[in-house]
Coordinates of C-alpha atoms in Angstrom, one line a residue:
Chain F
M145 CA 38.0 -46.6 -1.6
R146 CA 34.7 -47.2 -3.3
K147 CA 32.9 -46.0 -0.3
A148 CA 34.9 -42.9 -0.2
A149 CA 34.3 -42.2 -3.9
A150 CA 30.5 -42.6 -3.4
K151 CA 30.6 -40.3 -0.5
N152 CA 32.5 -37.7 -2.6
T153 CA 29.9 -38.0 -5.3
A154 CA 27.1 -37.4 -2.8
E155 CA 28.9 -34.4 -1.4
T156 CA 29.3 -32.9 -4.9
V157 CA 25.7 -33.5 -5.7
I158 CA 24.6 -31.9 -2.5
H159 CA 26.9 -29.0 -2.9
G160 CA 25.5 -28.5 -6.4
I161 CA 21.9 -28.4 -5.0
F162 CA 22.9 -25.8 -2.4
L163 CA 24.7 -23.8 -5.0
L164 CA 21.6 -23.9 -7.2
L165 CA 19.4 -22.8 -4.3
G166 CA 21.8 -20.0 -3.6
L167 CA 21.8 -19.0 -7.2
I168 CA 18.0 -18.7 -7.1
T169 CA 18.2 -16.0 -4.5
V170 CA 20.9 -14.2 -6.5
G171 CA 18.8 -14.6 -9.6
C172 CA 15.8 -13.1 -8.0
V173 CA 17.8 -10.0 -6.9
L174 CA 19.3 -9.7 -10.3
L175 CA 15.9 -10.1 -12.0
I176 CA 14.3 -7.5 -9.9
T177 CA 17.2 -5.0 -10.3
I178 CA 17.3 -5.4 -14.1
Y179 CA 13.5 -5.2 -14.3
L180 CA 13.4 -2.1 -12.2
I181 CA 16.1 -0.4 -14.3
I182 CA 14.4 -1.4 -17.6
A183 CA 11.0 -0.4 -16.4
G184 CA 12.1 2.7 -14.6
L185 CA 14.4 4.4 -17.1
P186 CA 11.9 5.2 -20.0
A187 CA 9.8 7.6 -17.9
I188 CA 12.9 9.3 -16.5
K189 CA 14.2 9.7 -20.0
E190 CA 10.8 11.1 -21.2
I191 CA 10.3 13.4 -18.2
G192 CA 14.0 14.4 -17.8
L193 CA 16.0 13.5 -14.8
I194 CA 16.2 17.0 -13.3
D195 CA 12.5 17.6 -13.8
F196 CA 11.6 14.2 -12.3
L197 CA 13.8 14.5 -9.2
F198 CA 13.5 18.2 -8.5
N199 CA 10.1 19.4 -9.7
D200 CA 7.7 19.8 -6.8
T201 CA 4.4 19.1 -8.6
W202 CA 3.0 15.6 -9.0
E203 CA -0.2 15.6 -11.0
S204 CA -0.2 12.3 -12.8
T205 CA -3.7 12.1 -14.0
S206 CA -4.2 15.7 -15.0
D207 CA -4.8 16.7 -18.6
N208 CA -1.4 18.4 -18.5
P209 CA 0.4 15.9 -16.3
S210 CA 3.4 16.8 -14.2
Y211 CA 5.7 14.2 -12.7
G212 CA 7.9 15.8 -10.1
I213 CA 8.8 13.5 -7.2
L214 CA 10.6 16.0 -5.0
P215 CA 7.7 16.0 -2.4
F216 CA 7.9 12.2 -2.1
I217 CA 11.7 12.2 -1.7
L218 CA 11.7 14.9 0.9
T219 CA 8.7 13.3 2.7
S220 CA 10.5 10.0 2.8
I221 CA 13.7 11.6 4.1
Y222 CA 11.9 13.7 6.8
G223 CA 9.7 10.9 7.8
T224 CA 12.6 8.5 8.2
A225 CA 14.7 11.1 10.0
G226 CA 11.8 11.8 12.4
A227 CA 11.2 8.1 13.1
I228 CA 14.9 7.7 13.8
L229 CA 14.9 10.8 16.1
L230 CA 12.1 9.4 18.2
G231 CA 12.8 5.6 17.8
V232 CA 16.5 5.4 18.3
P233 CA 16.8 6.9 21.9
V234 CA 13.9 4.7 23.1
G235 CA 15.2 1.7 21.3
F236 CA 18.8 2.3 22.5
F237 CA 18.0 2.7 26.1
T238 CA 15.6 -0.3 26.0
A239 CA 18.4 -2.4 24.5
V240 CA 21.0 -1.3 27.2
Y241 CA 18.4 -2.0 29.9
L242 CA 17.6 -5.4 28.5
A243 CA 21.2 -6.5 27.8
K244 CA 22.7 -5.2 31.0
F245 CA 20.3 -4.2 33.8
A246 CA 17.1 -6.2 33.5
P247 CA 16.5 -9.2 35.8
P248 CA 16.0 -12.4 33.8
T249 CA 12.2 -12.5 34.2
V250 CA 11.7 -8.9 33.1
K251 CA 14.2 -9.5 30.2
S252 CA 12.3 -12.5 28.9
L253 CA 8.9 -10.7 29.3
V254 CA 10.0 -7.5 27.5
G255 CA 12.0 -9.6 24.9
A256 CA 8.8 -11.5 24.1
A257 CA 6.8 -8.2 23.8
V258 CA 9.5 -6.8 21.4
S259 CA 9.3 -9.9 19.3
L260 CA 5.6 -9.6 19.2
L261 CA 5.9 -6.0 18.1
A262 CA 8.1 -7.1 15.3
G263 CA 5.5 -9.7 14.2
I264 CA 2.5 -7.4 14.0
P265 CA 1.6 -6.9 10.3
S266 CA 2.1 -3.4 9.1
V267 CA -1.6 -3.1 8.0
V268 CA -2.5 -3.6 11.7
Y269 CA -0.2 -0.7 12.6
G270 CA -1.9 1.3 9.9
L271 CA -5.4 0.4 11.1
V272 CA -4.7 1.2 14.7
G273 CA -3.0 4.4 13.6
M274 CA -6.0 5.4 11.5
I275 CA -8.6 4.7 14.1
M276 CA -6.8 5.8 17.3
L277 CA -3.7 7.9 16.4
V278 CA -5.1 10.1 13.7
P279 CA -8.1 11.4 15.6
A280 CA -5.9 11.8 18.7
V281 CA -3.5 14.0 16.8
R282 CA -6.4 16.0 15.4
K283 CA -7.8 16.7 18.9
L284 CA -4.4 17.1 20.6
F285 CA -3.2 19.8 18.2
G286 CA -6.5 21.3 17.3
L287 CA -6.2 20.5 13.6
A288 CA -9.0 20.0 11.1
D289 CA -7.6 16.6 10.3
G290 CA -5.0 14.4 12.0
A291 CA -3.6 12.5 9.0
S292 CA -0.1 14.0 8.7
L293 CA 3.6 13.5 8.5
F294 CA 3.6 13.7 12.3
A295 CA 1.2 10.7 12.6
A296 CA 3.3 8.7 10.1
I297 CA 6.5 9.5 12.1
I298 CA 4.9 8.2 15.3
V299 CA 3.8 4.9 13.6
L300 CA 7.2 4.5 11.9
A301 CA 9.1 5.2 15.2
I302 CA 7.1 2.3 16.9
M303 CA 7.6 0.0 13.9
I304 CA 11.4 0.4 13.8
L305 CA 11.8 -0.3 17.6
P306 CA 12.0 -4.1 17.4
S307 CA 14.8 -4.0 14.8
I308 CA 16.8 -1.4 16.8
I309 CA 16.3 -3.2 20.1
K310 CA 17.0 -6.7 18.9
V311 CA 20.2 -5.9 17.0
S312 CA 21.5 -3.6 19.7
V313 CA 20.9 -6.2 22.4
T314 CA 22.8 -8.8 20.4
A315 CA 25.7 -6.3 19.9
L316 CA 25.7 -5.4 23.6
E317 CA 25.6 -9.0 24.7
A318 CA 28.5 -9.9 22.5
V319 CA 30.8 -7.5 24.3
P320 CA 33.4 -9.7 26.1
K321 CA 32.7 -9.9 29.8
E322 CA 36.4 -9.2 30.6
Y323 CA 36.0 -5.6 29.4
E324 CA 33.3 -5.0 31.9
D325 CA 35.0 -6.9 34.7
A326 CA 38.1 -4.8 34.2
S327 CA 36.1 -1.6 34.4
L328 CA 34.2 -2.7 37.4
A329 CA 37.4 -3.8 39.1
L330 CA 38.8 -0.4 38.6
G331 CA 36.0 1.0 40.6
A332 CA 33.6 2.2 38.0
T333 CA 29.9 1.8 38.8
P334 CA 27.8 -0.6 36.6
T335 CA 26.1 2.3 34.9
E336 CA 29.5 3.9 34.1
T337 CA 30.7 0.6 32.9
Y338 CA 27.8 -0.1 30.6
F339 CA 27.7 3.4 29.0
R340 CA 31.5 4.0 28.9
V341 CA 32.8 0.5 28.1
S342 CA 30.0 -1.8 26.8
V343 CA 28.3 0.7 24.5
P344 CA 31.5 2.0 22.8
A345 CA 32.6 -1.6 22.3
A346 CA 29.3 -2.4 20.7
K347 CA 29.0 0.8 18.7
S348 CA 29.3 -0.7 15.2
G349 CA 26.5 -3.2 16.1
I350 CA 24.3 -0.4 17.4
A351 CA 25.1 1.7 14.3
A352 CA 24.0 -1.3 12.2
A353 CA 20.8 -1.4 14.2
V354 CA 20.1 2.2 13.4
V355 CA 20.7 1.7 9.7
L356 CA 18.4 -1.3 9.8
G357 CA 15.8 0.9 11.3
V358 CA 16.3 3.5 8.6
G359 CA 15.8 0.7 6.0
R360 CA 12.6 -0.5 7.6
A361 CA 11.3 3.1 7.9
I362 CA 12.0 4.1 4.4
G363 CA 10.6 0.9 2.9
E364 CA 7.3 0.9 4.8
A365 CA 4.2 1.5 2.7
M366 CA 1.0 0.1 4.1
A367 CA 1.1 1.6 7.6
V368 CA 2.1 5.1 6.5
M369 CA -0.4 5.0 3.6
M370 CA -3.2 4.8 6.2
V371 CA -2.1 7.6 8.4
S372 CA -0.3 10.2 6.3
G373 CA -3.2 11.5 4.1
N374 CA -1.4 10.7 0.8
V375 CA -1.7 14.1 -0.9
A376 CA 1.4 15.0 -3.0
N377 CA 2.2 18.2 -1.0
M378 CA 5.6 19.4 -0.1
P379 CA 6.2 18.0 3.4
E380 CA 4.8 19.8 6.4
L381 CA 4.8 18.3 9.9
F382 CA 1.0 18.6 10.3
G383 CA 0.1 18.5 6.6
S384 CA -1.0 15.6 4.4
V385 CA 2.0 14.0 2.7
R386 CA 2.9 11.2 0.4
F387 CA 6.0 9.0 0.8
L388 CA 8.0 7.3 -2.1
T389 CA 6.5 3.9 -1.1
T390 CA 3.0 5.1 -0.9
A391 CA 3.3 7.1 -4.2
V392 CA 3.9 3.8 -5.9
A393 CA 1.5 1.7 -3.9
S394 CA -1.5 4.1 -4.0
E395 CA -1.5 4.7 -7.8
M396 CA -0.2 1.5 -9.2
A397 CA -3.6 -0.3 -9.1
Y398 CA -5.2 2.1 -11.6
A399 CA -2.2 3.6 -13.4
S400 CA -1.7 3.5 -17.2
G401 CA 0.8 4.8 -19.8
L402 CA 3.5 7.3 -18.7
Q403 CA 1.9 7.5 -15.2
R404 CA 2.6 3.8 -14.7
Q405 CA 6.1 4.1 -16.1
A406 CA 6.8 7.0 -13.7
L407 CA 5.7 4.8 -10.8
F408 CA 8.3 2.3 -11.8
S409 CA 10.8 5.2 -11.9
I410 CA 9.8 6.1 -8.3
A411 CA 10.4 2.5 -7.4
L412 CA 13.8 2.7 -9.0
V413 CA 14.7 5.8 -6.9
L414 CA 13.5 4.0 -3.8
F415 CA 15.6 1.0 -4.7
L416 CA 18.6 3.2 -5.0
F417 CA 17.9 4.6 -1.5
I418 CA 17.7 1.1 -0.2
L419 CA 20.9 0.1 -1.9
L420 CA 22.6 3.0 -0.3
I421 CA 21.3 2.0 3.1
N422 CA 22.4 -1.6 2.6
A423 CA 25.9 -0.4 1.6
T424 CA 26.1 1.6 4.8
L425 CA 24.9 -1.3 6.8
N426 CA 27.6 -3.6 5.3
F427 CA 30.2 -0.9 6.0
F428 CA 29.2 -0.9 9.7
L429 CA 29.0 -4.6 10.0
K430 CA 32.4 -5.1 8.3
R431 CA 34.0 -2.5 10.5
G432 CA 32.5 -4.3 13.5
K433 CA 34.0 -7.6 12.4
E434 CA 37.4 -6.0 11.9
Q435 CA 37.3 -4.4 15.3
G436 CA 36.2 -7.7 16.8
S437 CA 39.1 -9.7 15.5
Chain N
M80 CA 23.3 -38.9 3.1
K81 CA 20.8 -41.0 1.1
K82 CA 18.0 -39.3 3.1
T83 CA 19.2 -35.9 2.1
L84 CA 19.4 -36.9 -1.6
A85 CA 15.9 -38.4 -1.4
M86 CA 14.6 -35.2 0.1
A87 CA 16.2 -33.1 -2.6
A88 CA 14.7 -35.4 -5.2
A89 CA 11.3 -35.0 -3.6
L90 CA 11.7 -31.2 -3.6
V91 CA 12.6 -31.2 -7.3
L92 CA 9.6 -33.4 -8.1
S93 CA 7.2 -31.4 -6.2
A94 CA 8.4 -28.2 -7.9
M95 CA 7.8 -29.9 -11.2
T96 CA 4.2 -30.8 -10.3
F97 CA 3.5 -27.2 -9.5
T98 CA 4.1 -26.1 -13.0
A99 CA 1.9 -28.8 -14.5
C100 CA -1.4 -27.9 -12.9
G101 CA -4.1 -25.5 -14.2
E102 CA -5.9 -27.7 -16.6
K103 CA -9.3 -27.4 -15.0
Q104 CA -11.9 -25.3 -16.8
G105 CA -12.1 -21.9 -15.4
V106 CA -13.1 -18.3 -15.8
S107 CA -10.9 -15.6 -14.4
T108 CA -11.9 -12.0 -13.8
D109 CA -9.6 -9.2 -12.8
G110 CA -10.1 -5.5 -12.0
S111 CA -12.1 -2.9 -10.1
T112 CA -12.2 -3.3 -6.3
S113 CA -15.5 -1.4 -6.2
M114 CA -17.0 -4.4 -8.0
S115 CA -15.9 -7.0 -5.6
K116 CA -19.3 -7.4 -3.9
V117 CA -21.3 -7.7 -7.1
I118 CA -18.8 -9.9 -9.0
G119 CA -18.2 -12.0 -5.9
S120 CA -21.9 -12.8 -5.5
L121 CA -22.2 -13.5 -9.2
G122 CA -19.2 -15.8 -9.2
E123 CA -20.6 -17.8 -6.2
A124 CA -24.0 -18.2 -7.7
F125 CA -22.4 -19.2 -11.1
M126 CA -20.2 -21.8 -9.5
E127 CA -23.2 -23.3 -7.6
Q128 CA -24.8 -24.0 -11.0
N129 CA -21.6 -25.0 -12.7
S130 CA -19.6 -27.0 -10.3
D131 CA -17.1 -28.1 -13.0
I132 CA -16.0 -24.5 -13.6
T133 CA -13.7 -22.6 -11.3
F134 CA -14.5 -18.9 -11.0
T135 CA -11.7 -16.5 -9.8
Y136 CA -11.7 -12.8 -9.2
N137 CA -8.6 -10.8 -8.7
P138 CA -9.3 -7.4 -7.0
T139 CA -6.6 -5.2 -8.5
G140 CA -8.3 -2.1 -9.8
S141 CA -9.9 -1.0 -13.1
G142 CA -6.7 -0.1 -14.9
T143 CA -5.0 -3.4 -14.0
G144 CA -8.1 -5.3 -15.0
I145 CA -8.2 -3.7 -18.4
T146 CA -4.5 -4.3 -18.9
A147 CA -5.0 -7.9 -17.9
V148 CA -7.6 -8.5 -20.6
L149 CA -5.2 -6.9 -23.2
E150 CA -2.4 -9.1 -22.1
G151 CA -4.6 -12.2 -22.0
T152 CA -3.9 -13.0 -18.3
C153 CA -7.7 -13.0 -17.5
D154 CA -10.9 -13.8 -19.4
I155 CA -13.0 -10.8 -18.4
G156 CA -11.8 -7.5 -17.1
L157 CA -13.9 -5.5 -14.6
S158 CA -13.9 -1.7 -14.7
S159 CA -15.9 0.8 -12.7
R160 CA -15.4 3.5 -15.4
S161 CA -16.1 3.5 -19.1
L162 CA -13.2 2.6 -21.4
K163 CA -11.1 5.4 -22.7
D164 CA -10.8 5.9 -26.4
E165 CA -7.1 4.7 -26.4
E166 CA -8.3 1.5 -24.7
K167 CA -11.0 0.9 -27.2
Q168 CA -8.5 1.4 -30.1
K169 CA -6.5 -1.5 -28.7
G170 CA -9.4 -3.8 -29.5
L171 CA -11.3 -3.8 -26.2
T172 CA -15.1 -3.6 -25.9
E173 CA -17.4 -2.9 -22.9
T174 CA -20.6 -4.3 -21.7
V175 CA -22.5 -2.5 -18.9
L176 CA -23.3 -4.9 -16.1
A177 CA -24.8 -2.5 -13.6
Y178 CA -25.0 1.1 -12.3
D179 CA -23.5 2.2 -9.1
G180 CA -24.4 5.3 -7.2
I181 CA -21.6 7.2 -5.5
A182 CA -22.7 8.5 -2.1
L183 CA -21.4 11.6 -0.4
I184 CA -20.8 10.7 3.2
V185 CA -20.3 12.8 6.3
H186 CA -20.0 12.2 10.0
P187 CA -23.4 11.2 11.6
D188 CA -23.2 14.3 13.9
N189 CA -23.0 16.7 10.9
A190 CA -26.1 18.9 10.6
V191 CA -25.9 19.1 6.8
S192 CA -28.0 16.6 5.0
D193 CA -28.6 17.9 1.5
L194 CA -26.4 19.6 -1.0
E195 CA -26.8 20.9 -4.6
L196 CA -24.4 19.3 -7.1
E197 CA -22.8 22.7 -7.7
T198 CA -22.2 23.1 -4.0
V199 CA -20.5 19.7 -3.9
A200 CA -18.2 20.9 -6.7
K201 CA -17.5 24.2 -4.8
I202 CA -16.7 22.3 -1.6
Y203 CA -14.3 19.9 -3.4
T204 CA -12.5 22.6 -5.3
G205 CA -11.9 24.6 -2.1
E206 CA -14.3 27.5 -2.8
I207 CA -16.3 26.6 0.3
T208 CA -14.1 25.7 3.2
N209 CA -16.2 25.9 6.3
W210 CA -19.4 23.9 7.2
K211 CA -21.1 27.1 8.5
E212 CA -21.3 28.5 5.0
I213 CA -23.7 25.7 4.1
G214 CA -25.7 25.4 7.2
G215 CA -23.5 23.3 9.4
A216 CA -21.5 23.9 12.6
D217 CA -18.4 26.1 12.5
G218 CA -15.5 23.9 11.3
E219 CA -13.1 23.5 8.4
I220 CA -14.3 21.1 5.8
V221 CA -11.9 18.1 5.5
L222 CA -12.0 16.7 2.0
I223 CA -11.5 12.9 1.8
G224 CA -11.0 11.4 -1.6
R225 CA -9.5 8.5 -3.4
E226 CA -6.1 8.1 -5.1
A227 CA -5.6 9.3 -8.7
G228 CA -6.8 6.7 -11.2
S229 CA -9.4 5.2 -8.8
G230 CA -12.7 4.5 -10.6
T231 CA -14.7 6.1 -7.8
R232 CA -12.6 9.3 -7.9
D233 CA -12.8 9.4 -11.7
G234 CA -16.6 8.8 -11.5
F235 CA -17.1 11.5 -8.8
E236 CA -14.8 14.1 -10.4
S237 CA -16.2 13.7 -13.9
I238 CA -19.8 13.9 -12.7
T239 CA -19.2 16.9 -10.5
D240 CA -16.9 18.4 -13.1
T241 CA -14.0 18.9 -10.7
E242 CA -11.3 16.9 -12.5
D243 CA -7.8 17.8 -11.3
K244 CA -9.3 20.7 -9.2
C245 CA -10.1 18.9 -6.0
A246 CA -8.2 20.2 -2.9
Y247 CA -8.0 16.9 -1.0
R248 CA -6.8 16.7 2.5
Q249 CA -6.5 12.9 2.3
E250 CA -6.3 10.6 -0.7
L251 CA -7.1 7.1 0.5
T252 CA -6.8 3.9 -1.4
S253 CA -9.9 2.0 -0.5
T254 CA -13.6 2.6 0.1
G255 CA -13.3 1.1 3.6
D256 CA -10.5 3.6 4.5
V257 CA -12.7 6.5 3.3
I258 CA -15.6 5.3 5.5
T259 CA -13.4 4.7 8.5
T260 CA -11.8 8.1 8.2
V261 CA -15.1 10.0 7.7
A262 CA -16.6 8.1 10.7
G263 CA -13.7 9.3 12.8
N264 CA -13.8 13.0 11.9
P265 CA -16.8 15.3 12.5
N266 CA -15.6 17.8 9.8
A267 CA -14.9 15.3 7.1
I268 CA -16.7 14.7 3.8
G269 CA -16.0 11.8 1.5
Y270 CA -17.4 9.7 -1.3
A271 CA -17.9 6.0 -1.6
S272 CA -19.9 3.4 -3.5
L273 CA -23.5 3.4 -2.3
A274 CA -23.2 -0.4 -1.9
S275 CA -20.5 0.0 0.7
V276 CA -22.0 2.8 2.8
E277 CA -22.5 1.7 6.4
D278 CA -24.3 3.1 9.4
T279 CA -21.2 4.6 10.8
V280 CA -21.5 7.5 8.4
K281 CA -24.4 9.6 7.0
A282 CA -25.1 9.7 3.2
L283 CA -26.1 13.1 1.9
S284 CA -28.9 13.8 -0.5
V285 CA -27.9 15.6 -3.7
N286 CA -30.3 18.1 -5.3
G287 CA -32.8 16.9 -2.8
V288 CA -32.6 13.2 -3.9
A289 CA -31.4 10.6 -1.5
P290 CA -29.0 8.0 -2.8
T291 CA -31.0 4.8 -3.0
E292 CA -31.3 2.0 -5.4
A293 CA -34.5 3.4 -6.8
T294 CA -33.1 6.8 -7.4
V295 CA -30.0 5.5 -9.1
K296 CA -32.0 3.2 -11.3
D297 CA -34.4 6.0 -12.5
G298 CA -31.5 8.4 -13.0
S299 CA -32.8 11.0 -10.6
Y300 CA -29.7 10.7 -8.2
P301 CA -27.0 12.5 -10.2
I302 CA -23.8 10.9 -8.9
Q303 CA -23.6 7.5 -10.5
R304 CA -21.3 5.4 -12.7
P305 CA -21.3 2.2 -14.7
F306 CA -19.8 -1.2 -13.8
I307 CA -18.4 -2.7 -16.9
L308 CA -17.3 -6.1 -18.2
V309 CA -14.3 -5.7 -20.5
T310 CA -13.6 -8.2 -23.3
K311 CA -11.6 -8.3 -26.5
K312 CA -13.6 -7.3 -29.6
D313 CA -12.3 -9.8 -32.0
T314 CA -11.3 -12.7 -29.8
A315 CA -14.0 -15.2 -28.7
L316 CA -14.2 -16.0 -25.0
S317 CA -13.5 -19.5 -23.8
D318 CA -16.6 -21.7 -23.4
S319 CA -16.6 -21.3 -19.7
A320 CA -16.0 -17.6 -19.8
Q321 CA -18.8 -17.1 -22.3
K322 CA -21.1 -19.0 -20.1
F323 CA -20.3 -16.7 -17.2
F324 CA -20.6 -13.6 -19.3
D325 CA -24.1 -14.8 -20.6
Y326 CA -25.1 -15.6 -17.0
A327 CA -24.0 -12.2 -15.6
T328 CA -25.8 -10.2 -18.2
S329 CA -29.0 -12.3 -18.2
S330 CA -32.1 -11.5 -16.2
A331 CA -31.4 -14.5 -14.0
A332 CA -28.6 -12.5 -12.4
H333 CA -30.9 -9.5 -11.6
D334 CA -31.6 -10.5 -8.0
I335 CA -28.0 -11.2 -7.3
I336 CA -26.8 -7.8 -8.7
T337 CA -29.5 -6.0 -6.8
G338 CA -28.5 -8.0 -3.7
A339 CA -25.0 -6.5 -4.0
G340 CA -26.4 -3.0 -3.7
V341 CA -26.1 -1.9 -7.3
V342 CA -28.6 -1.6 -10.1
P343 CA -28.7 -4.1 -13.0
A344 CA -28.3 -2.5 -16.4
N345 CA -30.6 -4.7 -18.4

């Protein structure tokens, strides 16, 4: 009896410790959320919500400052959409190949390469983009300068590949083998089976992969800062543009007064975007679970 | 089970010791990234002479450095621009440590090697848009600048009188990025600290004066700005910070400041 009681106490203590550690994480999220709201609202109040979100001029350090973040919002949306447009097809077909077609050696080799791609720091993507991609874009399209939304889209498309491939592969591999066997037994070819049976069965997982890619693309700052030119123009494919993330990152170091507060407001807007993306992700994952059971 | 408990206890203990350190004498500086070279060399030399004092430098940017002094999170703030009136009113004071020349840089293949200050302003405001108008090859001029609030940008725009009028193609966030970008584009022109200019780019003369240490010192090179130590007016520095401040502004530091590519103020 005593032994059992001691064991119980130990269990309780350990549960308590784990709970505490879990609460630290929740606490961090809460702290950041509350801080962002407190730090982000004053500038929005002062500038006016409509003017802040829909004015197309950002001149934060001018004598007559203007704080419109529409160019940043549109750039972030276009940039992310472009990256998804380029990255998803490549990532999706790579995932199908890796999960279903690839021989084991190729699979482990490509898998390792994808993991490595995920591990490359974003500043390295930026540096390579700046030294190789930007001049290449300039020469290829005969532009005066290559730093543009287009260059940023290319970099982002490559950066989101690992998340898309890895999550899709996991989803595709989780498709019960019986589904595929049944399809094959009915005379379908492997290709028909994989695209008509496996992919539909894994569609919520693949959707989650895409949403994860969106999250990664919209939140990236360092790499796009080095290839997009960073001028607060309305977005143009071959023009110099500034994203929501880079708007915060590029001016924060030297900002003061209302400019600084407005940067926090941009961060708040970005945070709301990320929340929305997370909610979408949860929706897909939940639906996947319901379908699975 | 005991093992887990012991590990948990060890974790808690180690977390507690983290909060207890920081008693050693130190001097912390925070601010301008443009000043990293000069303040880094000064800090190293200072610590060699005073092994009991720890010197730290946090490269955040002039604005952040000034705020850090105000909030008391560092001893000495570093700014590559003069203090604004609103900042002085908050009880801050400035001491000029050195002068830094801002060099105009172009691609090494560019035929242009000298510009008048007025021409520089016309280029940056978009009045002159092609290199052939000023004696170069036919090609659209690509303006590379720094982000709003940067000390270098502020210095450059105030000297050339182009504040808020510059039609930048790119706004980059570090001197290194500007140099890399200009080195990669034959049509680009940018500005950067004289101390950081490398052989990968060509520095232009302005009004016929080449940007060198000598011309910055005697004032004949027109594009230059101060490097400033920011302190609180009515609060005394800690002993160790005062010691560093005295050292940095003394004549003993001349060689080190010169070695970092900028010109000592006194």
